[in-house]
Amino acid sequence: QLHLQESGPGLVKPPETLSLICSVSGGSISSSSYFWGWIRQPPGKGLEWIASVYYSGKTYHSPSLNSRVTTSLDTSKNQFSLKLSSVTAADTAVYYCGRGLESGRTGKWFDVWGQGTLVTVSS
Amino acid sequence: SYELTQPPSVSVSPGQTTSITCSGDKLGDKYACWYQQKPGQSPVLVIYEDRRRPSGIPERFSGSNSGNTATLTISGTQAMDEADYYCQAWDSSTVVFGGGTKLTVL
């Protein structure tokens, strides 16, 4: 059974860079059948998509975060990562990683999610 | 940018049928999916490709999508269905989530 686990600092100072890793077990990230994504949820608020990354190297980022986001896959470690630069208090959230599936031209969804990790941005 | 709009809250009595809507421009031309999130837990996919249920999701969950509105319907709602529900679609290379609907089972 596929399992995703987020890891990284729980506290980041502004305006440093937030760095998270999603470790994948029970399956390989080196598959063209899936994509891998990051989603966050500020306390008491809704879900916000951050980025998606494909084994092919293709990446997509939220337009509102695009200039601050870097994502990558590390197939040797079966994990993928997120870096969010110049963080502010508004970036405080639970960060989730997920496995994505797609169908046709517009069908994309996340079928497996990590447990999430709370990242607080504060000096 | 593309937006998906959900009602903030919906209430239902146990055993009744309830629907949660998700509106977006020409949403029916895209695939929609739905997630259930209970307090302190990660989201769980309950519907994908408008109406398909993942393995393990009860049959009382169903979905539809036409025109500008996707709908999640829960038949015979149970107390365990009380949760936040989010719709999601894909547009112009971005994943878009609705704002979420809090379902209360009274």
mmCIF file of N, CA and C in Angstrom, chain A residues 1-6 22-39 49 51-55 73 78 80 96-102 107-115, chain B residues 33 35 42-45 48 54-55 88 95 97:
data_model
loop_
_atom_site.group_PDB
_atom_site.id
_atom_site.type_symbol
_atom_site.label_atom_id
_atom_site.label_comp_id
_atom_site.label_asym_id
_atom_site.label_seq_id
_atom_site.Cartn_x
_atom_site.Cartn_y
_atom_site.Cartn_z
ATOM 1 N N GLN A 1 0.848 -1.189 0.000
ATOM 2 C CA GLN A 1 0.000 0.000 0.000
ATOM 3 C C GLN A 1 0.889 1.247 0.000
ATOM 4 N N LEU A 2 0.559 2.185 -0.848
ATOM 5 C CA LEU A 2 1.367 3.394 -0.968
ATOM 6 C C LEU A 2 1.235 4.252 0.274
ATOM 7 N N HIS A 3 2.376 4.761 0.716
ATOM 8 C CA HIS A 3 2.394 5.640 1.879
ATOM 9 C C HIS A 3 3.269 6.845 1.582
ATOM 10 N N LEU A 4 2.763 8.026 1.913
ATOM 11 C CA LEU A 4 3.510 9.267 1.723
ATOM 12 C C LEU A 4 3.728 9.921 3.082
ATOM 13 N N GLN A 5 4.911 10.425 3.296
ATOM 14 C CA GLN A 5 5.247 11.051 4.569
ATOM 15 C C GLN A 5 6.015 12.341 4.343
ATOM 16 N N GLU A 6 5.447 13.450 4.816
ATOM 17 C CA GLU A 6 6.113 14.740 4.723
ATOM 18 C C GLU A 6 7.103 14.905 5.872
ATOM 19 N N CYS A 22 8.847 14.826 0.686
ATOM 20 C CA CYS A 22 7.816 13.810 0.763
ATOM 21 C C CYS A 22 8.456 12.466 0.412
ATOM 22 N N SER A 23 8.516 11.577 1.386
ATOM 23 C CA SER A 23 9.086 10.247 1.175
ATOM 24 C C SER A 23 7.976 9.279 0.801
ATOM 25 N N VAL A 24 8.211 8.528 -0.253
ATOM 26 C CA VAL A 24 7.202 7.616 -0.772
ATOM 27 C C VAL A 24 7.629 6.171 -0.518
ATOM 28 N N SER A 25 6.750 5.374 0.055
ATOM 29 C CA SER A 25 7.020 3.956 0.269
ATOM 30 C C SER A 25 5.848 3.138 -0.253
ATOM 31 N N GLY A 26 6.142 1.898 -0.619
ATOM 32 C CA GLY A 26 5.082 1.040 -1.147
ATOM 33 C C GLY A 26 4.815 1.253 -2.619
ATOM 34 N N GLY A 27 5.633 2.029 -3.270
ATOM 35 C CA GLY A 27 5.470 2.305 -4.694
ATOM 36 C C GLY A 27 6.600 3.185 -5.173
ATOM 37 N N SER A 28 6.762 3.291 -6.473
ATOM 38 C CA SER A 28 7.863 4.061 -7.046
ATOM 39 C C SER A 28 7.362 5.379 -7.632
ATOM 40 N N ILE A 29 8.163 6.433 -7.421
ATOM 41 C CA ILE A 29 7.803 7.713 -8.027
ATOM 42 C C ILE A 29 8.251 7.748 -9.487
ATOM 43 N N SER A 30 9.019 6.741 -9.891
ATOM 44 C CA SER A 30 9.539 6.703 -11.262
ATOM 45 C C SER A 30 8.539 6.052 -12.197
ATOM 46 N N SER A 31 7.357 6.545 -12.233
ATOM 47 C CA SER A 31 6.293 5.988 -13.067
ATOM 48 C C SER A 31 5.606 7.105 -13.814
ATOM 49 N N SER A 32 5.407 6.863 -15.088
ATOM 50 C CA SER A 32 4.716 7.874 -15.886
ATOM 51 C C SER A 32 3.200 7.825 -15.667
ATOM 52 N N SER A 33 2.750 6.880 -14.852
ATOM 53 C CA SER A 33 1.307 6.749 -14.611
ATOM 54 C C SER A 33 0.791 7.777 -13.606
ATOM 55 N N TYR A 34 1.730 8.397 -12.874
ATOM 56 C CA TYR A 34 1.309 9.307 -11.812
ATOM 57 C C TYR A 34 2.036 10.632 -11.905
ATOM 58 N N PHE A 35 1.522 11.613 -11.180
ATOM 59 C CA PHE A 35 2.279 12.822 -10.888
ATOM 60 C C PHE A 35 2.238 13.017 -9.386
ATOM 61 N N TRP A 36 3.025 13.948 -8.906
ATOM 62 C CA TRP A 36 3.204 14.141 -7.470
ATOM 63 C C TRP A 36 2.982 15.606 -7.156
ATOM 64 N N GLY A 37 2.284 15.861 -6.053
ATOM 65 C CA GLY A 37 1.903 17.236 -5.793
ATOM 66 C C GLY A 37 2.039 17.681 -4.357
ATOM 67 N N TRP A 38 1.986 18.999 -4.209
ATOM 68 C CA TRP A 38 1.994 19.644 -2.899
ATOM 69 C C TRP A 38 0.735 20.494 -2.773
ATOM 70 N N ILE A 39 0.094 20.391 -1.634
ATOM 71 C CA ILE A 39 -1.122 21.130 -1.314
ATOM 72 C C ILE A 39 -0.964 21.636 0.126
ATOM 73 N N TRP A 49 -3.731 24.416 -3.745
ATOM 74 C CA TRP A 49 -2.720 23.693 -4.520
ATOM 75 C C TRP A 49 -1.477 24.545 -4.661
ATOM 76 N N ALA A 51 1.836 22.936 -6.193
ATOM 77 C CA ALA A 51 2.621 22.512 -7.349
ATOM 78 C C ALA A 51 2.396 21.044 -7.656
ATOM 79 N N SER A 52 2.674 20.672 -8.905
ATOM 80 C CA SER A 52 2.665 19.277 -9.335
ATOM 81 C C SER A 52 3.928 19.022 -10.137
ATOM 82 N N VAL A 53 4.490 17.810 -9.966
ATOM 83 C CA VAL A 53 5.707 17.468 -10.684
ATOM 84 C C VAL A 53 5.572 16.069 -11.266
ATOM 85 N N TYR A 54 6.058 15.910 -12.493
ATOM 86 C CA TYR A 54 5.969 14.646 -13.208
ATOM 87 C C TYR A 54 7.334 13.988 -13.330
ATOM 88 N N TYR A 55 7.312 12.666 -13.510
ATOM 89 C CA TYR A 55 8.556 11.920 -13.697
ATOM 90 C C TYR A 55 9.308 12.421 -14.924
ATOM 91 N N LEU A 73 12.036 15.926 -8.173
ATOM 92 C CA LEU A 73 11.957 14.509 -7.831
ATOM 93 C C LEU A 73 13.365 13.976 -7.590
ATOM 94 N N ASN A 78 13.508 7.905 -3.889
ATOM 95 C CA ASN A 78 12.054 7.742 -3.990
ATOM 96 C C ASN A 78 11.334 8.822 -3.184
ATOM 97 N N PHE A 80 10.192 13.339 -3.247
ATOM 98 C CA PHE A 80 10.150 14.600 -3.977
ATOM 99 C C PHE A 80 10.104 15.734 -2.977
ATOM 100 N N TYR A 96 0.633 19.284 2.712
ATOM 101 C CA TYR A 96 0.403 17.890 2.335
ATOM 102 C C TYR A 96 1.128 17.572 1.033
ATOM 103 N N CYS A 97 1.608 16.349 0.928
ATOM 104 C CA CYS A 97 2.032 15.854 -0.377
ATOM 105 C C CYS A 97 1.024 14.797 -0.815
ATOM 106 N N GLY A 98 0.933 14.589 -2.112
ATOM 107 C CA GLY A 98 -0.044 13.647 -2.623
ATOM 108 C C GLY A 98 0.370 13.027 -3.935
ATOM 109 N N ARG A 99 -0.225 11.870 -4.224
ATOM 110 C CA ARG A 99 -0.016 11.237 -5.517
ATOM 111 C C ARG A 99 -1.177 11.602 -6.423
ATOM 112 N N GLY A 100 -0.836 12.013 -7.638
ATOM 113 C CA GLY A 100 -1.855 12.423 -8.572
ATOM 114 C C GLY A 100 -2.060 11.431 -9.700
ATOM 115 N N LEU A 101 -3.292 11.378 -10.158
ATOM 116 C CA LEU A 101 -3.652 10.582 -11.326
ATOM 117 C C LEU A 101 -4.330 11.497 -12.334
ATOM 118 N N GLU A 102 -4.255 11.122 -13.596
ATOM 119 C CA GLU A 102 -4.919 11.957 -14.574
ATOM 120 C C GLU A 102 -5.649 11.107 -15.600
ATOM 121 N N GLY A 107 -8.850 15.617 -16.503
ATOM 122 C CA GLY A 107 -9.051 14.875 -15.263
ATOM 123 C C GLY A 107 -7.763 14.735 -14.486
ATOM 124 N N LYS A 108 -7.653 15.398 -13.364
ATOM 125 C CA LYS A 108 -6.490 15.254 -12.502
ATOM 126 C C LYS A 108 -6.990 15.266 -11.065
ATOM 127 N N TRP A 109 -6.529 14.313 -10.283
ATOM 128 C CA TRP A 109 -6.951 14.245 -8.892
ATOM 129 C C TRP A 109 -5.871 13.576 -8.054
ATOM 130 N N PHE A 110 -5.957 13.776 -6.735
ATOM 131 C CA PHE A 110 -5.001 13.189 -5.805
ATOM 132 C C PHE A 110 -5.668 12.030 -5.066
ATOM 133 N N ASP A 111 -5.156 10.815 -5.274
ATOM 134 C CA ASP A 111 -5.809 9.650 -4.682
ATOM 135 C C ASP A 111 -5.159 9.184 -3.385
ATOM 136 N N VAL A 112 -3.938 9.609 -3.132
ATOM 137 C CA VAL A 112 -3.269 9.260 -1.886
ATOM 138 C C VAL A 112 -2.625 10.515 -1.327
ATOM 139 N N TRP A 113 -2.839 10.771 -0.043
ATOM 140 C CA TRP A 113 -2.313 11.965 0.616
ATOM 141 C C TRP A 113 -1.426 11.560 1.796
ATOM 142 N N GLY A 114 -0.422 12.368 2.057
ATOM 143 C CA GLY A 114 0.345 12.207 3.274
ATOM 144 C C GLY A 114 -0.462 12.705 4.463
ATOM 145 N N GLN A 115 0.085 12.527 5.652
ATOM 146 C CA GLN A 115 -0.626 12.945 6.862
ATOM 147 C C GLN A 115 -0.549 14.450 7.081
ATOM 148 N N CYS B 33 -13.677 16.398 -9.171
ATOM 149 C CA CYS B 33 -13.545 15.372 -8.155
ATOM 150 C C CYS B 33 -13.872 15.978 -6.798
ATOM 151 N N TYR B 35 -13.298 15.647 -2.368
ATOM 152 C CA TYR B 35 -12.567 15.125 -1.220
ATOM 153 C C TYR B 35 -13.387 15.353 0.042
ATOM 154 N N SER B 42 -6.211 14.058 6.986
ATOM 155 C CA SER B 42 -5.922 14.412 5.605
ATOM 156 C C SER B 42 -7.170 14.227 4.750
ATOM 157 N N PRO B 43 -7.254 14.960 3.661
ATOM 158 C CA PRO B 43 -8.386 14.760 2.739
ATOM 159 C C PRO B 43 -8.394 13.336 2.178
ATOM 160 N N VAL B 44 -9.599 12.856 1.887
ATOM 161 C CA VAL B 44 -9.794 11.547 1.281
ATOM 162 C C VAL B 44 -10.609 11.723 0.009
ATOM 163 N N LEU B 45 -10.129 11.158 -1.082
ATOM 164 C CA LEU B 45 -10.853 11.231 -2.357
ATOM 165 C C LEU B 45 -12.122 10.383 -2.268
ATOM 166 N N TYR B 48 -14.091 10.849 -8.276
ATOM 167 C CA TYR B 48 -13.209 11.361 -9.317
ATOM 168 C C TYR B 48 -13.867 11.175 -10.671
ATOM 169 N N PRO B 54 -13.728 5.782 -5.712
ATOM 170 C CA PRO B 54 -12.546 4.937 -5.436
ATOM 171 C C PRO B 54 -12.949 3.711 -4.626
ATOM 172 N N SER B 55 -12.118 2.709 -4.688
ATOM 173 C CA SER B 55 -12.357 1.512 -3.892
ATOM 174 C C SER B 55 -12.462 1.881 -2.414
ATOM 175 N N GLN B 88 -12.727 19.835 -6.715
ATOM 176 C CA GLN B 88 -11.455 20.179 -7.350
ATOM 177 C C GLN B 88 -11.555 19.917 -8.836
ATOM 178 N N VAL B 95 -4.256 23.194 -10.769
ATOM 179 C CA VAL B 95 -5.250 22.480 -9.970
ATOM 180 C C VAL B 95 -6.004 23.526 -9.153
ATOM 181 N N PHE B 97 -9.063 24.209 -6.272
ATOM 182 C CA PHE B 97 -9.960 23.690 -5.241
ATOM 183 C C PHE B 97 -11.084 24.681 -4.984
#
